[in-house]
Amino acid sequence: MAVPIAVLDCDLLLYGRGHRTLDRFKLEDVTDEYLLSTYGFPRQFIYYLVDLLGASLSRPTQRSRAISPETQILAALGFYTSGSFQTRMGDAIGISQASMSRCVANVTEALVERASQFIHFPEDEAAVQSLKDDFYGLAGMPGVLGVVDCTHVAIKAPNAEDLSYVNRKGLHSLNCLMVCDARGVLLSAETHWPGSLPNCTVLQQAALMNQFETELHKDGWLLGDSSFFLRTWLMTPLHIPETPAEYRYNMAHSATHNVIERTFRTIRSRFRCLDGSKGTLQYSPEKSSHIILACCVLHNISLEHGLDVWSSPATGHMEQPEEYEQMESMDSEACRVRQELLLTHFS
């Protein structure tokens, strides 16, 4: 009977019975350097996440209630920032692979629930003007409310709808549509689109387009590259610039749009589970989408706390830019808006 009793006790320690809390790993027992190198974030940031997510991670209906919110957050951060297998990271904080999986799922869900709190466009007039001023300061492009682009994140081949997730490179991926401000803060993030969809199709079906079409942002626009159609609220570069004004416009557009490329590199550098160097995300498209969005939320929170890694050297696999066929716009009003912008600010 000794062996069965030991097994039962292990299960009790691992999962609890609604009143035990396991503190396998305590923040106060390790150095700041260890936390930063292992989990990617400093102590005070982790304490902030515990305060932010603690209530969600202590739900009495969750099987993993015995594992403290602090431990769950460390487990998830370790996975997000290292991209290592869950077993290895679980061993570091003393929990099983099954518990590690639940911790990542719980923290991911809690962060996704708060996505709209941390990822959104500014609403008050002063904040919108500040947004435009910041962009104008980069390269003299006026009226910019954000820069938009897509990036692919590799996932394992799903069981169903397999071909819809195969991208132009023949890999399974999610095509993620994002908008950021001049500092790299994400203003919109849609992470669930199948990798087979081209960027212009993703935007056409996205909530982002509906937001700009219906709210009629007449006093500004997004900047997008040549993989998107020109619209009254989305300025794209000229396919073949001919005049000095057109060259100046394209140069200002490129220098400003580069912000989102830097943002993508930052996110991949900080959250190595997304950069492809450790392999694909081993989850369903839906769960992979949630993990990407959770990392986006953490990206914004980290910038809010002054944790800017743009100056850090890029490491790991970086997605190579794709070449797209120039999307010609049939929107005469959009062409007029861009031409007016050229005449007013770049002539």
Short mmCIF file of C-alpha atoms in Angstrom, two decimals:
data_model
loop_
_atom_site.label_atom_id
_atom_site.label_comp_id
_atom_site.label_asym_id
_atom_site.label_seq_id
_atom_site.Cartn_x
_atom_site.Cartn_y
_atom_site.Cartn_z
CA MET A 1 0.00 0.00 0.00
CA ALA A 2 2.98 2.31 0.36
CA VAL A 3 3.25 3.06 -3.35
CA PRO A 4 -0.46 3.96 -3.91
CA ILE A 5 -0.45 6.23 -0.85
CA ALA A 6 2.64 8.03 -2.15
CA VAL A 7 0.97 8.55 -5.51
CA LEU A 8 -2.14 9.95 -3.89
CA ASP A 9 -0.05 12.33 -1.81
CA CYS A 10 1.77 13.54 -4.91
CA ASP A 11 -1.52 14.26 -6.63
CA LEU A 12 -2.69 16.14 -3.56
CA LEU A 13 0.46 18.23 -3.53
CA LEU A 14 0.29 18.86 -7.26
CA TYR A 15 -3.38 19.76 -7.61
CA GLY A 16 -4.56 20.55 -4.09
CA ARG A 17 -8.07 20.17 -2.68
CA GLY A 18 -9.24 23.76 -2.83
CA HIS A 19 -7.37 25.12 0.19
CA ARG A 20 -3.68 24.37 -0.33
CA THR A 21 -1.39 26.78 -2.13
CA LEU A 22 2.00 25.63 -3.33
CA ASP A 23 4.75 28.20 -3.32
CA ARG A 24 7.38 26.14 -5.06
CA PHE A 25 9.27 29.21 -6.19
CA LYS A 26 9.45 32.52 -4.33
CA LEU A 27 10.48 35.74 -5.99
CA GLU A 28 12.26 36.94 -2.86
CA ASP A 29 14.56 33.90 -2.93
CA VAL A 30 16.28 34.77 -6.22
CA THR A 31 18.25 37.71 -7.59
CA ASP A 32 17.01 40.34 -10.02
CA GLU A 33 19.56 39.10 -12.54
CA TYR A 34 18.15 35.57 -12.37
CA LEU A 35 14.60 36.75 -12.92
CA LEU A 36 15.60 38.88 -15.89
CA SER A 37 17.71 36.18 -17.53
CA THR A 38 15.25 33.32 -16.93
CA TYR A 39 11.85 35.00 -17.23
CA GLY A 40 12.69 38.09 -19.28
CA PHE A 41 11.27 40.68 -16.86
CA PRO A 42 12.35 42.41 -13.64
CA ARG A 43 10.87 41.77 -10.21
CA GLN A 44 8.59 44.81 -10.01
CA PHE A 45 7.06 44.02 -13.39
CA ILE A 46 6.27 40.49 -12.24
CA TYR A 47 4.71 41.84 -9.04
CA TYR A 48 2.55 44.12 -11.20
CA LEU A 49 1.33 41.13 -13.22
CA VAL A 50 0.51 39.27 -10.00
CA ASP A 51 -1.65 42.20 -8.89
CA LEU A 52 -3.23 42.53 -12.34
CA LEU A 53 -3.99 38.85 -12.95
CA GLY A 54 -4.10 37.41 -9.46
CA ALA A 55 -7.90 37.34 -9.13
CA SER A 56 -8.32 35.59 -12.48
CA LEU A 57 -5.67 33.00 -11.63
CA SER A 58 -7.23 32.14 -8.27
CA ARG A 59 -10.66 31.07 -9.51
CA PRO A 60 -11.95 28.29 -7.23
CA THR A 61 -13.25 26.30 -10.21
CA GLN A 62 -9.79 25.94 -11.74
CA ARG A 63 -8.05 22.65 -11.16
CA SER A 64 -4.70 24.41 -10.85
CA ARG A 65 -5.91 26.61 -8.00
CA ALA A 66 -3.30 25.03 -5.73
CA ILE A 67 -0.56 26.67 -7.76
CA SER A 68 -0.16 30.29 -6.72
CA PRO A 69 -0.76 33.12 -9.23
CA GLU A 70 2.89 34.08 -8.83
CA THR A 71 4.06 30.62 -9.89
CA GLN A 72 1.59 30.48 -12.78
CA ILE A 73 2.82 33.83 -14.09
CA LEU A 74 6.47 32.79 -13.84
CA ALA A 75 5.69 29.57 -15.71
CA ALA A 76 3.95 31.47 -18.52
CA LEU A 77 6.61 34.18 -18.75
CA GLY A 78 9.29 31.51 -18.91
CA PHE A 79 7.55 29.87 -21.84
CA TYR A 80 6.76 33.11 -23.67
CA THR A 81 10.27 34.54 -23.39
CA SER A 82 12.40 31.42 -23.83
CA GLY A 83 10.41 29.41 -26.34
CA SER A 84 11.74 26.32 -24.58
CA PHE A 85 9.74 23.17 -24.09
CA GLN A 86 7.30 23.35 -21.21
CA THR A 87 8.90 20.40 -19.44
CA ARG A 88 12.22 22.19 -19.16
CA MET A 89 10.70 25.42 -17.87
CA GLY A 90 8.40 23.47 -15.54
CA ASP A 91 11.41 21.73 -14.01
CA ALA A 92 12.95 25.12 -13.24
CA ILE A 93 10.06 26.08 -10.95
CA GLY A 94 9.16 22.60 -9.74
CA ILE A 95 5.90 21.81 -11.53
CA SER A 96 4.92 19.00 -13.88
CA GLN A 97 4.46 19.37 -17.63
CA ALA A 98 0.69 19.04 -17.19
CA SER A 99 0.71 21.83 -14.61
CA MET A 100 2.96 23.91 -16.83
CA SER A 101 0.47 23.60 -19.68
CA ARG A 102 -2.38 24.70 -17.43
CA CYS A 103 -0.36 27.65 -16.14
CA VAL A 104 0.40 28.87 -19.67
CA ALA A 105 -3.26 28.41 -20.64
CA ASN A 106 -4.55 30.22 -17.53
CA VAL A 107 -2.21 33.21 -17.83
CA THR A 108 -2.81 33.44 -21.58
CA GLU A 109 -6.56 33.51 -21.03
CA ALA A 110 -6.24 36.17 -18.31
CA LEU A 111 -4.11 38.39 -20.56
CA VAL A 112 -6.41 37.95 -23.58
CA GLU A 113 -9.37 38.98 -21.41
CA ARG A 114 -7.56 42.27 -20.80
CA ALA A 115 -6.45 42.88 -24.40
CA SER A 116 -8.88 45.75 -24.99
CA GLN A 117 -7.61 47.44 -21.82
CA PHE A 118 -4.05 47.64 -23.13
CA ILE A 119 -4.40 47.55 -26.95
CA HIS A 120 -6.56 50.36 -28.34
CA PHE A 121 -6.47 53.62 -30.25
CA PRO A 122 -6.50 56.82 -28.20
CA GLU A 123 -9.90 58.45 -28.00
CA ASP A 124 -9.55 61.95 -26.58
CA GLU A 125 -8.53 64.76 -28.90
CA ALA A 126 -5.30 65.62 -27.09
CA ALA A 127 -4.05 62.02 -27.22
CA VAL A 128 -4.88 61.75 -30.93
CA GLN A 129 -2.99 64.97 -31.65
CA SER A 130 -0.02 63.72 -29.64
CA LEU A 131 -0.08 60.55 -31.72
CA LYS A 132 0.10 62.57 -34.94
CA ASP A 133 2.84 64.84 -33.57
CA ASP A 134 5.00 61.86 -32.62
CA PHE A 135 4.72 60.41 -36.12
CA TYR A 136 5.37 63.78 -37.75
CA GLY A 137 8.55 64.07 -35.72
CA LEU A 138 9.93 60.89 -37.30
CA ALA A 139 10.05 61.92 -40.96
CA GLY A 140 7.61 64.78 -41.55
CA MET A 141 4.59 62.65 -42.52
CA PRO A 142 1.44 64.50 -41.32
CA GLY A 143 -1.86 63.12 -40.05
CA VAL A 144 -0.61 59.61 -39.21
CA LEU A 145 -2.74 57.73 -36.68
CA GLY A 146 -0.74 54.49 -36.87
CA VAL A 147 1.32 52.22 -39.12
CA VAL A 148 -0.19 48.89 -40.16
CA ASP A 149 1.34 45.65 -41.39
CA CYS A 150 1.05 41.88 -41.13
CA THR A 151 3.50 39.34 -39.75
CA HIS A 152 3.38 35.54 -39.88
CA VAL A 153 3.87 33.32 -36.83
CA ALA A 154 4.59 29.65 -37.51
CA ILE A 155 2.25 27.06 -35.97
CA LYS A 156 2.01 23.28 -36.17
CA ALA A 157 -0.19 21.83 -38.89
CA PRO A 158 -3.77 21.82 -37.59
CA ASN A 159 -5.95 18.74 -37.84
CA ALA A 160 -8.67 20.52 -39.80
CA GLU A 161 -8.61 23.13 -42.57
CA ASP A 162 -4.96 22.32 -43.08
CA LEU A 163 -4.47 24.14 -46.38
CA SER A 164 -5.99 27.40 -45.16
CA TYR A 165 -3.01 27.86 -42.82
CA VAL A 166 -0.33 27.19 -45.45
CA ASN A 167 1.34 30.48 -46.41
CA ARG A 168 3.22 31.49 -49.55
CA LYS A 169 6.39 29.85 -48.25
CA GLY A 170 4.62 26.51 -47.80
CA LEU A 171 4.65 26.76 -43.99
CA HIS A 172 1.71 26.67 -41.59
CA SER A 173 1.20 30.03 -39.95
CA LEU A 174 -1.13 32.66 -38.61
CA ASN A 175 -1.14 36.00 -40.41
CA CYS A 176 -1.31 38.69 -37.73
CA LEU A 177 -2.53 42.19 -38.55
CA MET A 178 -1.16 44.89 -36.24
CA VAL A 179 -1.03 48.66 -35.91
CA CYS A 180 1.44 50.53 -33.73
CA ASP A 181 2.24 54.11 -32.75
CA ALA A 182 5.56 55.93 -33.12
CA ARG A 183 6.96 54.28 -29.97
CA GLY A 184 5.97 50.77 -31.01
CA VAL A 185 2.94 50.56 -28.73
CA LEU A 186 0.31 48.35 -30.36
CA LEU A 187 -2.98 50.09 -31.11
CA SER A 188 -4.63 47.08 -32.75
CA ALA A 189 -3.76 43.38 -32.97
CA GLU A 190 -5.73 40.69 -34.80
CA THR A 191 -3.79 37.45 -34.48
CA HIS A 192 -6.19 34.78 -35.74
CA TRP A 193 -6.05 35.02 -39.54
CA PRO A 194 -5.00 31.88 -41.50
CA GLY A 195 -1.57 32.13 -43.10
CA SER A 196 -2.90 31.52 -46.62
CA LEU A 197 -4.70 34.87 -46.65
CA PRO A 198 -2.79 37.74 -48.29
CA ASN A 199 -2.43 40.95 -46.34
CA CYS A 200 -5.00 42.86 -48.40
CA THR A 201 -7.61 40.15 -47.78
CA VAL A 202 -6.88 40.07 -44.06
CA LEU A 203 -7.43 43.83 -43.85
CA GLN A 204 -10.59 43.64 -45.94
CA GLN A 205 -12.09 41.15 -43.46
CA ALA A 206 -10.63 42.67 -40.30
CA ALA A 207 -12.36 44.57 -37.54
CA LEU A 208 -9.76 47.28 -38.12
CA MET A 209 -11.18 48.11 -41.54
CA ASN A 210 -14.72 48.21 -40.21
CA GLN A 211 -13.54 50.54 -37.45
CA PHE A 212 -11.99 53.01 -39.89
CA GLU A 213 -14.74 52.74 -42.50
CA THR A 214 -17.56 53.32 -40.04
CA GLU A 215 -15.94 55.85 -37.71
CA LEU A 216 -14.69 57.89 -40.67
CA HIS A 217 -11.35 59.16 -39.39
CA LYS A 218 -11.38 62.20 -41.66
CA ASP A 219 -8.51 63.97 -39.96
CA GLY A 220 -5.88 61.27 -40.30
CA TRP A 221 -4.88 57.93 -41.77
CA LEU A 222 -2.89 54.79 -41.28
CA LEU A 223 0.26 54.05 -43.28
CA GLY A 224 0.48 50.69 -45.04
CA ASP A 225 2.95 49.18 -47.48
CA SER A 226 2.31 48.08 -51.06
CA SER A 227 0.61 44.85 -49.95
CA PHE A 228 -2.50 46.91 -49.14
CA PHE A 229 -4.92 48.90 -51.27
CA LEU A 230 -4.84 52.68 -51.05
CA ARG A 231 -7.87 54.02 -49.15
CA THR A 232 -8.92 57.40 -47.89
CA TRP A 233 -7.83 56.32 -44.39
CA LEU A 234 -4.83 54.21 -45.50
CA MET A 235 -1.95 55.86 -47.35
CA THR A 236 0.34 53.54 -49.35
CA PRO A 237 3.56 54.36 -51.24
CA LEU A 238 3.52 55.34 -54.89
CA HIS A 239 4.41 52.44 -57.16
CA ILE A 240 6.60 54.44 -59.55
CA PRO A 241 7.47 57.88 -58.13
CA GLU A 242 8.33 60.41 -60.84
CA THR A 243 8.39 63.91 -59.35
CA PRO A 244 10.56 65.20 -56.47
CA ALA A 245 7.40 65.51 -54.35
CA GLU A 246 6.54 61.88 -54.99
CA TYR A 247 10.05 60.78 -54.03
CA ARG A 248 9.89 62.84 -50.83
CA TYR A 249 6.50 61.34 -50.02
CA ASN A 250 7.78 57.77 -50.52
CA MET A 251 10.88 58.41 -48.41
CA ALA A 252 8.84 59.88 -45.55
CA HIS A 253 6.35 57.03 -45.85
CA SER A 254 9.09 54.38 -45.70
CA ALA A 255 10.91 55.97 -42.76
CA THR A 256 7.66 56.23 -40.80
CA HIS A 257 6.34 52.79 -41.71
CA ASN A 258 9.63 51.25 -40.57
CA VAL A 259 8.41 51.66 -36.98
CA ILE A 260 6.21 48.59 -37.24
CA GLU A 261 9.04 46.47 -38.63
CA ARG A 262 11.08 47.42 -35.57
CA THR A 263 8.08 46.59 -33.41
CA PHE A 264 7.78 43.12 -34.95
CA ARG A 265 11.50 42.53 -34.32
CA THR A 266 11.09 43.70 -30.74
CA ILE A 267 8.19 41.34 -30.07
CA ARG A 268 10.03 38.38 -31.60
CA SER A 269 13.19 39.23 -29.68
CA ARG A 270 11.41 39.48 -26.35
CA PHE A 271 8.97 36.61 -26.85
CA ARG A 272 11.09 33.85 -28.32
CA CYS A 273 8.16 31.43 -28.48
CA LEU A 274 7.10 33.45 -31.57
CA ASP A 275 10.40 33.87 -33.39
CA GLY A 276 10.63 30.42 -34.96
CA SER A 277 14.09 29.57 -33.64
CA LYS A 278 12.60 27.05 -31.19
CA GLY A 279 10.21 25.60 -33.75
CA THR A 280 6.55 26.30 -34.34
CA LEU A 281 3.91 26.95 -31.70
CA GLN A 282 2.69 23.47 -30.82
CA TYR A 283 -0.94 24.43 -30.34
CA SER A 284 -4.15 24.67 -32.32
CA PRO A 285 -4.64 27.85 -34.38
CA GLU A 286 -7.04 29.22 -31.76
CA LYS A 287 -4.68 28.63 -28.83
CA SER A 288 -1.70 29.88 -30.84
CA SER A 289 -3.65 33.03 -31.67
CA HIS A 290 -4.32 33.61 -27.98
CA ILE A 291 -0.65 33.12 -27.09
CA ILE A 292 0.37 35.69 -29.72
CA LEU A 293 -2.23 38.16 -28.43
CA ALA A 294 -1.09 37.58 -24.83
CA CYS A 295 2.46 38.44 -25.89
CA CYS A 296 1.13 41.59 -27.58
CA VAL A 297 -0.56 42.62 -24.33
CA LEU A 298 2.67 42.01 -22.42
CA HIS A 299 4.56 44.02 -25.04
CA ASN A 300 2.34 47.05 -24.41
CA ILE A 301 2.48 46.66 -20.64
CA SER A 302 6.27 46.44 -20.77
CA LEU A 303 6.50 49.68 -22.78
CA GLU A 304 4.09 51.28 -20.32
CA HIS A 305 6.59 50.35 -17.60
CA GLY A 306 9.56 51.74 -19.49
CA LEU A 307 10.96 48.36 -20.57
CA ASP A 308 12.03 49.32 -24.08
CA VAL A 309 14.17 46.73 -25.88
CA TRP A 310 14.54 48.52 -29.22
CA SER A 311 18.15 49.22 -28.33
CA SER A 312 18.85 45.54 -27.63
CA PRO A 313 20.60 43.48 -30.31
CA ALA A 314 18.21 41.34 -32.34
CA THR A 315 18.63 37.61 -31.77
CA GLY A 316 17.10 34.45 -33.10
CA HIS A 317 15.19 33.89 -36.30
CA MET A 318 13.74 36.97 -37.93
CA GLU A 319 10.97 36.75 -40.47
CA GLN A 320 12.24 37.71 -43.89
CA PRO A 321 10.23 40.45 -45.61
CA GLU A 322 8.06 39.21 -48.44
CA GLU A 323 7.75 40.85 -51.81
CA TYR A 324 4.20 41.67 -52.80
CA GLU A 325 2.62 42.64 -56.05
CA GLN A 326 1.79 46.33 -56.00
CA MET A 327 -1.88 46.73 -55.12
CA GLU A 328 -3.43 49.28 -57.49
CA SER A 329 -6.30 51.26 -56.02
CA MET A 330 -9.53 51.83 -57.90
CA ASP A 331 -10.69 54.30 -55.24
CA SER A 332 -10.63 57.69 -56.94
CA GLU A 333 -11.34 59.52 -53.68
CA ALA A 334 -8.36 57.80 -52.03
CA CYS A 335 -6.15 58.83 -54.95
CA ARG A 336 -7.39 62.40 -54.56
CA VAL A 337 -6.57 62.40 -50.84
CA ARG A 338 -3.05 61.16 -51.48
CA GLN A 339 -2.51 63.66 -54.27
CA GLU A 340 -3.66 66.48 -52.01
CA LEU A 341 -1.24 65.26 -49.35
CA LEU A 342 1.57 65.33 -51.93
CA LEU A 343 0.75 68.86 -53.04
CA THR A 344 0.21 70.25 -49.57
CA HIS A 345 3.17 68.77 -47.70
CA PHE A 346 5.75 67.41 -50.14
CA SER A 347 5.78 69.84 -53.11
#
